[in-house]
Amino acid sequence: MKPIIIQNSFPMEVFHQTISSFEEGVPLFIETDLNNLDLDSALFKRLSSTFQWHFRDSCRSLLNKMERPLTLYEFSYYDRLHDYFGIDQVAKIRENTNNIVCNWDPKKDFDNHPRPCFLTMKFIPEKEFLHVSVTFRTRDVIKRMYPNFIALRILMEEQCKIMNKKMGKLFDYSNQIMTKKEDLANVRSWIEFNEFQKKDREQINII
């Protein structure tokens, strides 16, 4: 088994590379820049419309305090970050960037369902920048990775404003990656179609 390692400043290109090199169950390490999120391309629009629930749920889970009971398919990372352990973990890592957020509860999560996939988060200050390092237990690279990028960007924009920093890089490690075969086939066909259209437009411009 070999891990997939992707270093690219553009998250959508990271997504492309992940899909092209995808292997079920392998670790994935990403270094990218959430300042460069693509929210306008045809591929993004198709992803976000096809997997609309997952895009919304990733932001809901990380950013919103829930005022209603969770369904069987929902998890609250906001609760784990701010309330669950009786402390605000995000405030603690702002106060001291040597601290780390940990969302795994060993007393419950070995037998819990659902249980957290987003495990840890650490702020890494560098001069005027604030980088963030995150780890995931496992992750669906089609339904969850890009939605995670969006939710993390919103969170980091808020934290950088509080800490008077500029948003830096994302260092993102998944212990294992997965996705459904039909989702992988569909997204690969969308990417191929977009690349075909791009080449077609380039040929028209040359002519």
PDB file of C-alpha atoms in Angstrom, residues 33-146:
ATOM      1  CA  ASP A  33      -4.782  26.722  -0.264  1.00  0.00           C
ATOM      2  CA  LEU A  34      -8.441  27.276   0.600  1.00  0.00           C
ATOM      3  CA  ASN A  35      -8.172  30.867  -0.605  1.00  0.00           C
ATOM      4  CA  ASN A  36      -8.307  29.353  -4.112  1.00  0.00           C
ATOM      5  CA  LEU A  37     -11.559  27.398  -3.769  1.00  0.00           C
ATOM      6  CA  ASP A  38     -13.399  26.984  -7.084  1.00  0.00           C
ATOM      7  CA  LEU A  39     -17.094  27.759  -6.562  1.00  0.00           C
ATOM      8  CA  ASP A  40     -17.981  28.662 -10.155  1.00  0.00           C
ATOM      9  CA  SER A  41     -16.847  25.935 -12.556  1.00  0.00           C
ATOM     10  CA  ALA A  42     -19.215  23.544 -14.314  1.00  0.00           C
ATOM     11  CA  LEU A  43     -17.718  20.641 -12.366  1.00  0.00           C
ATOM     12  CA  PHE A  44     -18.297  22.345  -9.016  1.00  0.00           C
ATOM     13  CA  LYS A  45     -21.886  23.169  -9.942  1.00  0.00           C
ATOM     14  CA  ARG A  46     -22.529  19.573 -10.965  1.00  0.00           C
ATOM     15  CA  LEU A  47     -20.920  18.194  -7.799  1.00  0.00           C
ATOM     16  CA  SER A  48     -22.769  20.565  -5.487  1.00  0.00           C
ATOM     17  CA  SER A  49     -26.136  19.916  -7.151  1.00  0.00           C
ATOM     18  CA  THR A  50     -25.745  16.130  -7.330  1.00  0.00           C
ATOM     19  CA  PHE A  51     -24.514  15.837  -3.737  1.00  0.00           C
ATOM     20  CA  GLN A  52     -26.454  18.805  -2.404  1.00  0.00           C
ATOM     21  CA  TRP A  53     -27.316  17.137   0.921  1.00  0.00           C
ATOM     22  CA  HIS A  54     -23.656  16.353   1.652  1.00  0.00           C
ATOM     23  CA  PHE A  55     -22.503  19.891   0.832  1.00  0.00           C
ATOM     24  CA  ARG A  56     -25.133  21.340   3.161  1.00  0.00           C
ATOM     25  CA  ASP A  57     -24.561  18.742   5.867  1.00  0.00           C
ATOM     26  CA  SER A  58     -20.787  19.289   6.003  1.00  0.00           C
ATOM     27  CA  CYS A  59     -21.314  22.999   6.709  1.00  0.00           C
ATOM     28  CA  ARG A  60     -24.186  22.311   9.111  1.00  0.00           C
ATOM     29  CA  SER A  61     -22.171  19.803  11.097  1.00  0.00           C
ATOM     30  CA  LEU A  62     -19.046  21.954  11.495  1.00  0.00           C
ATOM     31  CA  LEU A  63     -20.492  25.453  11.743  1.00  0.00           C
ATOM     32  CA  ASN A  64     -23.987  25.329  13.270  1.00  0.00           C
ATOM     33  CA  LYS A  65     -25.172  24.633  16.796  1.00  0.00           C
ATOM     34  CA  MET A  66     -28.122  22.264  16.477  1.00  0.00           C
ATOM     35  CA  GLU A  67     -31.331  23.226  18.226  1.00  0.00           C
ATOM     36  CA  ARG A  68     -33.126  19.996  17.274  1.00  0.00           C
ATOM     37  CA  PRO A  69     -32.327  16.290  17.775  1.00  0.00           C
ATOM     38  CA  LEU A  70     -29.984  14.799  15.167  1.00  0.00           C
ATOM     39  CA  THR A  71     -31.219  12.180  12.734  1.00  0.00           C
ATOM     40  CA  LEU A  72     -29.570   8.766  12.384  1.00  0.00           C
ATOM     41  CA  TYR A  73     -27.471  10.116   9.485  1.00  0.00           C
ATOM     42  CA  GLU A  74     -26.256  13.308  11.158  1.00  0.00           C
ATOM     43  CA  PHE A  75     -23.303  14.134  13.390  1.00  0.00           C
ATOM     44  CA  SER A  76     -22.438  17.407  15.111  1.00  0.00           C
ATOM     45  CA  TYR A  77     -18.795  18.430  14.908  1.00  0.00           C
ATOM     46  CA  TYR A  78     -19.869  21.827  16.245  1.00  0.00           C
ATOM     47  CA  ASP A  79     -20.904  20.050  19.456  1.00  0.00           C
ATOM     48  CA  ARG A  80     -17.594  18.177  19.686  1.00  0.00           C
ATOM     49  CA  LEU A  81     -15.615  21.373  19.018  1.00  0.00           C
ATOM     50  CA  HIS A  82     -17.448  23.676  21.401  1.00  0.00           C
ATOM     51  CA  ASP A  83     -19.634  21.852  23.953  1.00  0.00           C
ATOM     52  CA  TYR A  84     -19.332  18.067  24.169  1.00  0.00           C
ATOM     53  CA  PHE A  85     -16.274  17.798  26.439  1.00  0.00           C
ATOM     54  CA  GLY A  86     -17.331  20.735  28.607  1.00  0.00           C
ATOM     55  CA  ILE A  87     -14.817  23.111  27.006  1.00  0.00           C
ATOM     56  CA  ASP A  88     -14.593  25.171  23.839  1.00  0.00           C
ATOM     57  CA  GLN A  89     -11.750  23.390  22.051  1.00  0.00           C
ATOM     58  CA  VAL A  90     -11.510  26.015  19.309  1.00  0.00           C
ATOM     59  CA  ALA A  91     -11.036  28.773  21.899  1.00  0.00           C
ATOM     60  CA  LYS A  92      -8.309  26.690  23.549  1.00  0.00           C
ATOM     61  CA  ILE A  93      -6.310  26.284  20.343  1.00  0.00           C
ATOM     62  CA  ARG A  94      -6.664  30.003  19.650  1.00  0.00           C
ATOM     63  CA  GLU A  95      -5.295  30.808  23.118  1.00  0.00           C
ATOM     64  CA  ASN A  96      -2.358  28.438  22.691  1.00  0.00           C
ATOM     65  CA  THR A  97      -1.509  27.128  19.226  1.00  0.00           C
ATOM     66  CA  ASN A  98       0.462  24.252  20.791  1.00  0.00           C
ATOM     67  CA  ASN A  99      -2.942  22.816  21.772  1.00  0.00           C
ATOM     68  CA  ILE A 100      -4.897  20.505  19.501  1.00  0.00           C
ATOM     69  CA  VAL A 101      -8.590  19.776  18.964  1.00  0.00           C
ATOM     70  CA  CYS A 102      -9.555  16.108  19.337  1.00  0.00           C
ATOM     71  CA  ASN A 103     -13.095  15.023  18.454  1.00  0.00           C
ATOM     72  CA  TRP A 104     -12.790  11.325  19.340  1.00  0.00           C
ATOM     73  CA  ASP A 105     -14.334  10.197  22.638  1.00  0.00           C
ATOM     74  CA  PRO A 106     -12.688   6.862  23.532  1.00  0.00           C
ATOM     75  CA  LYS A 107     -15.366   6.141  26.137  1.00  0.00           C
ATOM     76  CA  LYS A 108     -18.132   6.076  23.491  1.00  0.00           C
ATOM     77  CA  ASP A 109     -16.896   6.207  19.907  1.00  0.00           C
ATOM     78  CA  PHE A 110     -15.519   2.679  19.566  1.00  0.00           C
ATOM     79  CA  ASP A 111     -19.140   1.494  19.588  1.00  0.00           C
ATOM     80  CA  ASN A 112     -20.902   4.690  18.468  1.00  0.00           C
ATOM     81  CA  HIS A 113     -22.790   5.027  15.173  1.00  0.00           C
ATOM     82  CA  PRO A 114     -22.363   7.452  13.603  1.00  0.00           C
ATOM     83  CA  ARG A 115     -18.924   8.214  14.950  1.00  0.00           C
ATOM     84  CA  PRO A 116     -16.568  11.047  14.031  1.00  0.00           C
ATOM     85  CA  CYS A 117     -14.544  10.951  10.829  1.00  0.00           C
ATOM     86  CA  PHE A 118     -13.045  14.411  11.467  1.00  0.00           C
ATOM     87  CA  LEU A 119     -10.613  13.631  14.297  1.00  0.00           C
ATOM     88  CA  THR A 120      -8.150  16.465  14.974  1.00  0.00           C
ATOM     89  CA  MET A 121      -7.396  20.075  14.125  1.00  0.00           C
ATOM     90  CA  LYS A 122      -4.358  22.225  14.909  1.00  0.00           C
ATOM     91  CA  PHE A 123      -3.583  25.855  14.103  1.00  0.00           C
ATOM     92  CA  ILE A 124      -0.049  26.546  12.837  1.00  0.00           C
ATOM     93  CA  PRO A 125       0.930  30.248  12.940  1.00  0.00           C
ATOM     94  CA  GLU A 126       3.649  31.498  10.601  1.00  0.00           C
ATOM     95  CA  LYS A 127       4.328  35.245  10.656  1.00  0.00           C
ATOM     96  CA  GLU A 128       1.082  36.901   9.459  1.00  0.00           C
ATOM     97  CA  PHE A 129      -0.454  33.595   8.318  1.00  0.00           C
ATOM     98  CA  LEU A 130      -2.511  30.963  10.100  1.00  0.00           C
ATOM     99  CA  HIS A 131      -2.262  27.476   8.614  1.00  0.00           C
ATOM    100  CA  VAL A 132      -4.469  24.602   9.731  1.00  0.00           C
ATOM    101  CA  SER A 133      -3.744  20.881   9.950  1.00  0.00           C
ATOM    102  CA  VAL A 134      -6.635  18.392  10.097  1.00  0.00           C
ATOM    103  CA  THR A 135      -6.919  14.602  10.233  1.00  0.00           C
ATOM    104  CA  PHE A 136      -9.771  12.309   9.252  1.00  0.00           C
ATOM    105  CA  ARG A 137     -10.393   8.703  10.288  1.00  0.00           C
ATOM    106  CA  THR A 138     -11.885   7.904   6.899  1.00  0.00           C
ATOM    107  CA  ARG A 139     -13.464  10.036   4.171  1.00  0.00           C
ATOM    108  CA  ASP A 140     -15.603   9.745   1.066  1.00  0.00           C
ATOM    109  CA  VAL A 141     -13.524  11.784  -1.384  1.00  0.00           C
ATOM    110  CA  ILE A 142     -16.477  12.577  -3.647  1.00  0.00           C
ATOM    111  CA  LYS A 143     -19.312  13.263  -1.223  1.00  0.00           C
ATOM    112  CA  ARG A 144     -17.295  14.825   1.583  1.00  0.00           C
ATOM    113  CA  MET A 145     -13.839  16.127   0.639  1.00  0.00           C
ATOM    114  CA  TYR A 146     -14.789  19.285  -1.279  1.00  0.00           C
TER     115      TYR A 146
END
